[in-house]
C-alpha positions in Angstrom: -36.4 -45.5 -39.8 -33.9 -48.3 -41.0 -32.5 -49.6 -44.1 -32.9 -53.5 -44.5 -32.0 -55.6 -47.6 -31.9 -52.7 -50.1 -34.6 -50.8 -48.8 -35.5 -47.6 -46.7 -38.1 -48.6 -44.1 -40.0 -46.3 -42.1 -41.1 -48.7 -39.1 -39.9 -49.4 -35.5 -40.2 -53.0 -36.4 -38.0 -55.5 -38.6 -39.5 -58.9 -40.4 -37.3 -61.8 -39.9 -38.1 -65.4 -40.5 -38.5 -67.6 -37.3 -35.9 -69.9 -38.5 -33.4 -67.1 -39.6 -29.9 -68.0 -37.9 -29.2 -64.4 -37.1 -32.1 -64.1 -34.8 -31.8 -67.9 -33.3 -28.0 -67.7 -32.7 -26.8 -64.3 -33.0 -25.0 -65.3 -36.5 -24.3 -61.8 -37.6 -21.3 -59.1 -37.8 -21.5 -55.6 -37.3 -19.7 -52.3 -36.9 -20.9 -49.2 -35.3 -19.7 -45.6 -36.8 -19.8 -42.2 -36.0 -20.7 -39.9 -38.8 -18.7 -36.7 -38.7 -20.5 -33.7 -40.6 -22.8 -36.2 -42.0 -20.3 -37.4 -44.4 -19.3 -40.8 -44.8 -15.8 -39.6 -46.5 -15.0 -37.3 -43.5 -11.6 -38.6 -42.0 -12.8 -39.1 -38.3 -15.5 -41.3 -39.9 -13.3 -44.1 -41.1 -15.8 -45.5 -43.4 -13.3 -47.5 -45.2 -11.6 -49.0 -42.0 -15.3 -50.1 -41.0 -15.9 -51.8 -44.5 -12.4 -53.6 -44.0 -13.4 -54.8 -40.5 -16.8 -56.1 -42.0 -14.8 -57.7 -45.0 -12.4 -59.3 -43.1 -15.0 -61.2 -40.6 -16.8 -62.0 -43.7 -13.8 -63.7 -44.9 -12.6 -65.6 -41.7 -16.6 -67.0 -41.4 -16.7 -67.8 -44.9 -20.0 -65.8 -45.3 -21.4 -64.4 -48.5 -20.4 -60.7 -49.6 -23.1 -58.0 -49.2 -23.9 -55.6 -51.9 -21.1 -52.8 -50.7 -22.7 -50.4 -53.0 -26.1 -50.9 -51.5 -24.6 -50.6 -48.0 -23.0 -47.1 -49.1 -26.4 -46.1 -50.2 -28.1 -46.9 -47.1 -25.7 -45.3 -44.9 -25.8 -42.0 -46.9 -29.5 -41.7 -46.6 -29.6 -42.7 -42.5 -26.5 -40.3 -42.1 -28.7 -37.3 -42.8 -30.8 -38.0 -39.9 -28.6 -39.9 -37.3 -24.7 -39.2 -36.3 -24.2 -42.9 -35.4 -25.0 -46.0 -37.5 -24.7 -49.5 -36.9 -24.0 -51.9 -40.0 -24.8 -55.5 -39.6 -24.6 -58.3 -42.1 -26.0 -61.6 -42.3 -24.6 -64.9 -43.2 -26.3 -64.6 -46.5 -25.3 -61.1 -47.4 -28.6 -59.1 -46.2 -27.6 -55.8 -44.6 -29.3 -53.9 -41.9 -28.3 -50.3 -41.1 -29.9 -48.5 -38.3 -29.4 -45.3 -36.7 -29.2 -43.7 -33.2 -28.2 -40.4 -31.6 -25.2 -39.7 -29.6 -25.5 -39.9 -25.7 -26.9 -36.5 -24.4 -24.8 -36.1 -21.7 -21.4 -36.9 -23.8 -19.5 -33.8 -23.3 -20.1 -34.0 -19.6 -18.7 -37.7 -19.7 -15.7 -36.5 -21.8 -15.1 -33.5 -19.4 -16.0 -34.7 -16.2 -15.0 -38.6 -16.7 -17.4 -41.5 -15.5 -17.5 -44.5 -13.0 -16.3 -47.6 -14.1 -16.7 -51.1 -12.7 -14.3 -54.3 -12.8 -16.5 -57.4 -13.5 -16.4 -60.0 -11.0 -17.2 -62.8 -13.3 -14.2 -63.3 -16.0 -16.4 -65.5 -18.0 -18.2 -62.1 -19.3 -15.7 -61.8 -22.4 -16.9 -61.3 -25.8 -17.5 -64.3 -28.1 -15.0 -64.5 -30.9 -13.0 -61.1 -29.2 -11.1 -60.2 -32.9 -14.7 -60.1 -34.5 -17.9 -57.9 -33.6 -20.6 -60.4 -33.7 -24.4 -60.2 -33.1 -23.9 -62.6 -30.1 -23.0 -59.5 -27.7 -24.7 -61.2 -24.8 -21.5 -61.1 -22.1 -20.5 -57.5 -22.6 -24.2 -56.5 -22.4 -24.8 -58.0 -19.5 -21.4 -56.6 -17.8 -22.8 -53.3 -18.9 -26.2 -53.9 -17.5 -24.6 -54.9 -14.2 -22.1 -51.9 -14.1 -25.2 -49.8 -14.3 -27.0 -51.5 -11.5 -24.1 -50.7 -9.2 -24.1 -47.1 -10.4 -21.2 -47.2 -12.9 -21.6 -45.9 -16.7 -19.1 -48.8 -18.0 -17.8 -52.1 -17.3 -14.1 -53.5 -17.7 -13.6 -57.1 -18.7 -10.9 -59.1 -17.3 -9.5 -62.8 -18.1 -9.1 -65.8 -16.1 -6.1 -64.4 -14.2 -7.7 -61.2 -13.6 -5.8 -59.0 -16.3 -7.4 -56.2 -17.8 -8.7 -56.5 -21.5 -11.3 -53.7 -22.4 -14.2 -52.4 -21.6 -17.9 -53.6 -22.7 -17.9 -51.1 -25.4 -14.3 -49.7 -26.0 -10.5 -50.1 -25.8 -8.7 -49.0 -22.7 -6.0 -46.4 -22.2 -3.7 -45.8 -19.2 -1.1 -43.1 -18.3 1.6 -43.1 -15.7 5.6 -41.6 -15.9 4.7 -39.7 -19.1 3.7 -42.4 -21.1 0.4 -43.9 -22.4 -0.4 -47.7 -22.0 -2.8 -49.7 -24.2 -3.7 -53.5 -23.7 -1.9 -55.9 -25.8 -4.1 -57.2 -28.9 -5.0 -60.9 -27.8 -7.7 -63.2 -29.2 -9.9 -61.8 -26.3 -9.4 -58.2 -27.5 -11.0 -56.4 -30.1 -8.7 -54.2 -32.3 -10.8 -51.2 -32.2 -10.6 -48.7 -35.3 -10.5 -45.5 -32.7 -7.6 -47.3 -31.1 -5.8 -47.8 -34.2 -5.9 -44.2 -35.3 -5.0 -42.9 -32.0 -2.0 -45.0 -31.6 -1.0 -43.8 -35.1 -1.4 -40.3 -33.9 0.6 -40.4 -30.6 3.4 -42.2 -32.7 3.3 -39.4 -35.2 3.6 -36.9 -32.3 6.4 -38.7 -30.6 4.4 -39.3 -27.7 5.6 -42.3 -25.6 3.3 -45.3 -25.8 3.6 -49.0 -25.1 1.0 -51.9 -25.4 1.5 -54.4 -22.8 -0.3 -56.9 -20.4 -2.6 -55.0 -17.9 -1.8 -57.4 -15.0 -3.6 -56.4 -11.8 -0.2 -55.3 -10.4 0.4 -53.3 -13.5 -2.9 -51.5 -13.3 -2.4 -50.7 -9.6 0.4 -48.2 -10.9 -1.3 -46.4 -13.3 -2.3 -42.8 -12.5 -5.0 -42.2 -15.1 -7.4 -44.7 -17.0 -9.9 -43.7 -19.9 -11.4 -45.5 -22.9 -12.2 -45.1 -26.3 -14.4 -46.2 -29.3 -15.5 -44.9 -32.9 -18.6 -43.2 -31.1 -17.6 -41.5 -27.8 -13.8 -40.8 -28.9 -11.8 -40.6 -25.4 -13.7 -41.0 -22.0 -11.9 -40.6 -18.7 -12.6 -42.7 -15.6 -12.8 -40.7 -12.4 -13.3 -43.7 -10.4 -13.5 -47.5 -10.8 -15.7 -49.6 -8.5 -14.2 -53.1 -7.9 -10.6 -51.9 -7.7 -8.3 -50.2 -5.2 -7.3 -47.8 -7.6 -7.2 -43.9 -6.8 -7.4 -41.5 -9.7 -6.3 -38.0 -9.3 -8.8 -36.4 -12.0 -6.8 -33.0 -12.0 -4.2 -34.5 -14.3 -6.6 -35.2 -16.9 -6.6 -31.4 -17.8 -2.7 -31.9 -18.5 -2.6 -35.3 -20.3 -6.2 -36.0 -22.2 -5.1 -33.5 -24.8 -2.5 -36.1 -25.9 -5.3 -38.0 -27.4 -8.0 -35.6 -27.8 -6.0 -33.3 -30.2 -6.5 -36.0 -32.7 -10.3 -35.1 -32.9 -9.7 -31.6 -33.1 -7.6 -32.0 -36.3 -10.6 -31.8 -38.7 
């Protein structure tokens, strides 16, 4: 079941023209959101923030605006069945919304952490890093390679080896009673979950710094995690491709700094 161009369609296939530029070139933008309590207006769903993300990219690319009311209609229908929605917009304003379920082992990942992998190919950075475009080949390749190595998530780096983000989210580091997040550059997506958590930390007067994650700095971190709108906060219990040693016992003490934001509502 999915929503496409104003219609709810019960099928596992979508019909696109063979010359559709979304198909040929990945010329689409998208956002992925988690629907809390089946409500688009729940504070943690961040519905308006996701719409702003789409609208901002449309303006930059000078693409046609979609029917925003129709997008809301489709999202409301699908949110009755799926806790996660991906909203895709084509250059001519067509909308495509598909749903999926949360990972079955999400609670386990949040509690016990996952294995990460630092990519060995700095060319695997997202295209147009400030936007979520349909050309998502490089992070997908990174993610697939990470899984083949026994990891759940890939960590993307630049040409100098500086850590940027993961294949699906934003990075968080902790040391000496302070949280750290990589600086937003042209290569890093300004995640909606990241922005919400930064606001929460500041509101709670919890120390936070945004900085450049050089290999030397990363080596000093005592804990590392990542976030996105779907999984909330996931800690890393080990990271392949690096010499970092993580004391996982520390997570019980420090993760509530970030997790409490999701417990508010």
